[in-house]
Short mmCIF file of C-alpha atoms in Angstrom, two decimals:
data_model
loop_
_atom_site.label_atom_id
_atom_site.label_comp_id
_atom_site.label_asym_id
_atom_site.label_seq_id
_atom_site.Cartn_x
_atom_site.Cartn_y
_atom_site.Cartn_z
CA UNK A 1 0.00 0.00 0.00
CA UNK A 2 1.26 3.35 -0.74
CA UNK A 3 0.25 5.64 2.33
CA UNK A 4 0.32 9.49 1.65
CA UNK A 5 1.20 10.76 5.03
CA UNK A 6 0.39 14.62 6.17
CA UNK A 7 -0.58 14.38 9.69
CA UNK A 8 2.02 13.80 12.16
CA UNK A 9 2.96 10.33 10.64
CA UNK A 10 5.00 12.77 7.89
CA UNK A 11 7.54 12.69 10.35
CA UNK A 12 9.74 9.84 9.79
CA UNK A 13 10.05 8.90 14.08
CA UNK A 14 6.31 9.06 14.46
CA UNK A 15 5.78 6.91 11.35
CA UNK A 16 8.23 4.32 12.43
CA UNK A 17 6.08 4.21 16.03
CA UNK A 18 3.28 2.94 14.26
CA UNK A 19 4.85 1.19 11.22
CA UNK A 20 8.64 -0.10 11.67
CA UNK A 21 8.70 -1.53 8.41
CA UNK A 22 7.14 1.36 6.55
CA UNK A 23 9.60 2.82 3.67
CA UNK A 24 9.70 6.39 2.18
CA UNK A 25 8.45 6.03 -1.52
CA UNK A 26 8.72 9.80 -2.79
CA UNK A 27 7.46 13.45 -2.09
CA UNK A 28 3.87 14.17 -3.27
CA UNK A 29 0.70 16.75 -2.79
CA UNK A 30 -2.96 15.89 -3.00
CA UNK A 31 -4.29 18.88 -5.52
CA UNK A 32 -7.76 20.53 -4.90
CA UNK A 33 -7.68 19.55 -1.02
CA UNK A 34 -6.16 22.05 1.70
CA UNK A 35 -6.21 21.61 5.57
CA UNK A 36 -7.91 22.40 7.64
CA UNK A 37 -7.93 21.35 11.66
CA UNK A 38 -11.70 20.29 12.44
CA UNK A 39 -10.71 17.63 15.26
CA UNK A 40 -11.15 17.58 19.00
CA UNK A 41 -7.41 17.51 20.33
CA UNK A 42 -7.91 13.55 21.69
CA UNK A 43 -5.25 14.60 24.44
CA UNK A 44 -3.74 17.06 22.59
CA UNK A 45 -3.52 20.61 23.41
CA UNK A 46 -6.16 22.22 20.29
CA UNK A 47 -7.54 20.85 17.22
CA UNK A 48 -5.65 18.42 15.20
CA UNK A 49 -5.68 18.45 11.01
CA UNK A 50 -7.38 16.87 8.05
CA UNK A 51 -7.74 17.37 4.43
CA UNK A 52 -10.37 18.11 2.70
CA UNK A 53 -11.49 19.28 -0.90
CA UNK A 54 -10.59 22.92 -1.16
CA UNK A 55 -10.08 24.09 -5.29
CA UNK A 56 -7.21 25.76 -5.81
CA UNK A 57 -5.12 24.33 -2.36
CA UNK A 58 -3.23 21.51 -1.90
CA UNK A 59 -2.31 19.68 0.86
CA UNK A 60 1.80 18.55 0.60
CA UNK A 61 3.27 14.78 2.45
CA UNK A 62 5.19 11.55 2.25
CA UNK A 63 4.46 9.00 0.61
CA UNK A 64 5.44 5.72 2.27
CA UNK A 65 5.49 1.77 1.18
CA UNK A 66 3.45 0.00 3.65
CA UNK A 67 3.60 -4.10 3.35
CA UNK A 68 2.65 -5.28 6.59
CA UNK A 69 -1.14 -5.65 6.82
CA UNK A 70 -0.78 -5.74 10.88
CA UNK A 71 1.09 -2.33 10.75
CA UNK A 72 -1.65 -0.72 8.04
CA UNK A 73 -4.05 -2.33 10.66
CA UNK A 74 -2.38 -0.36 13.92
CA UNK A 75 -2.10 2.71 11.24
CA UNK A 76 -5.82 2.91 11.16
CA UNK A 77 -6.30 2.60 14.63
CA UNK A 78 -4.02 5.42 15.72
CA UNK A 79 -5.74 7.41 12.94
CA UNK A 80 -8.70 6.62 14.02
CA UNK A 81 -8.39 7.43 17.82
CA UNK A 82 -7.20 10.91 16.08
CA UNK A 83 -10.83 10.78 14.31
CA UNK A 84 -9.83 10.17 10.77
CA UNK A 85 -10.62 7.19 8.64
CA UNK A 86 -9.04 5.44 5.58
CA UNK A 87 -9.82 7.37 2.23
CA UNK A 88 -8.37 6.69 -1.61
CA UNK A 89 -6.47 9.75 -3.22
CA UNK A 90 -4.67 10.65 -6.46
CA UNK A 91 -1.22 12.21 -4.92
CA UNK A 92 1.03 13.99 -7.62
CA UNK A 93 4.95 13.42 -7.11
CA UNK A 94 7.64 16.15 -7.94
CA UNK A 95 7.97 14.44 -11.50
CA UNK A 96 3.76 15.58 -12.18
CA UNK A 97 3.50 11.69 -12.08
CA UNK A 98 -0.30 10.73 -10.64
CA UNK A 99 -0.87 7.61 -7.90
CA UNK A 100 -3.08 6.02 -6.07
CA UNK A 101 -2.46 6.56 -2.71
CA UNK A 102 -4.69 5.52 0.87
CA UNK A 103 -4.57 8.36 3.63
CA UNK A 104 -7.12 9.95 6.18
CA UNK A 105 -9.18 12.12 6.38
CA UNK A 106 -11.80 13.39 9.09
CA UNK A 107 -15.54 12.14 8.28
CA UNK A 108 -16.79 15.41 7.94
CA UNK A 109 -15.04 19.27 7.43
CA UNK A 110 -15.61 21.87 9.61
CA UNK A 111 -13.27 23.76 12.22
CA UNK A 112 -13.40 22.75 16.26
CA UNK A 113 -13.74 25.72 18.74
CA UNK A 114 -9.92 25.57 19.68
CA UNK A 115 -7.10 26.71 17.53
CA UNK A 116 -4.54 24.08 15.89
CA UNK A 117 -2.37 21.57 18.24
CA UNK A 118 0.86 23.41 18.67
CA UNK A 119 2.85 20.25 19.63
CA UNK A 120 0.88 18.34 16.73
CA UNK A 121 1.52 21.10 14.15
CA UNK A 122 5.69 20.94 15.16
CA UNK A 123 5.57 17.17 14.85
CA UNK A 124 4.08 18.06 11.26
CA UNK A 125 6.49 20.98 10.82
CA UNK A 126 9.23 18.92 11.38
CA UNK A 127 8.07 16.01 8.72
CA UNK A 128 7.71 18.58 6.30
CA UNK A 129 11.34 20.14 7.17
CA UNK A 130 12.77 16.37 7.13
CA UNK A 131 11.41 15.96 3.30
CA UNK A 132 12.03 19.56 2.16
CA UNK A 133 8.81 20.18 1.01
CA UNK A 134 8.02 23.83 -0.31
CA UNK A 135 8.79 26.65 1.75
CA UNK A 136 4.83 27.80 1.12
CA UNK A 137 3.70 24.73 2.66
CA UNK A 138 5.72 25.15 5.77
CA UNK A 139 5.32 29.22 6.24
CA UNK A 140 1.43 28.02 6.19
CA UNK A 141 2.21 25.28 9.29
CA UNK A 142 4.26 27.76 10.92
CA UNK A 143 1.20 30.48 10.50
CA UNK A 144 -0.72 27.35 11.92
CA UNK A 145 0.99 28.03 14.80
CA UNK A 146 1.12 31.95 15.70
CA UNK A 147 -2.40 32.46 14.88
CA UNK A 148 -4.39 29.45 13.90
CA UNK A 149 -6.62 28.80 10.70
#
């Protein structure tokens, strides 16, 4: 399975928590879908992210080879408690090369009362550092955390 990863599982440490075996594939973004952070916190201090279908935005990850059906299995779970579920994408490397990918994404859009996780958000800012994504993508996490979304 080839996971896109945006959450907090971008960052290589906290992907290798849940999946040991799981193997960076390539840099990719989902286009038309932006974030947003509609989630209760689930022990986290503010609202934690999901995409959703925004025209125009794009949300930027990791893609990661997943093999292990028992570690997809605990990646669902720990997704899950997070309130997202499994949904298919079409992810877009650096090459403009289209795949299939699995990620999550919360059930339904909206925005909780709180602003964004700050501890979730630099788990996310730190994935995104790790893989070099664009500089746009990470001034909008670090906005994320000064003043919300």
């Amino acid at each position: 399975m080839q996971y896109f990863a945006y959450t907090a599982r971008i960052e290589p440490e906290a992907m290798a928590e849940v999946c040991p075996s799981a193997s960076f594939a390539f840099i990719a973004h989902l286009p038309e879908w932006g974030l947003s952070f509609p989630l209760e916190g689930n022990g986290w201090n503010g609202s934690l992210p999901s995409a959703t279908p925004e025209p125009g935005s794009t949300v930027w990850g990791a893609v990661y080879t997943i093999e292990d059906p028992n570690e997809i299995g605990c990646l669902d779970d720990v997704e899950s408690e997070e309130g997202r579920h499994r949904a298919e994408a079409e992810a877009i490397d650096r090459m403009g090369r289209r795949h299939t990918v699995v990620t999550h994404v919360a059930p339904t859009s909206g925005r909780a009362g709180t602003e964004p996780s700050p501890e979730y958000v630099g788990v996310m800012l730190r994935g995104s550092r790790h893989w070099s994504l664009p500089a746009g993508w990470i001034a909008g996490l670090e906005d994320a955390l000064g003043t919300g979304f």
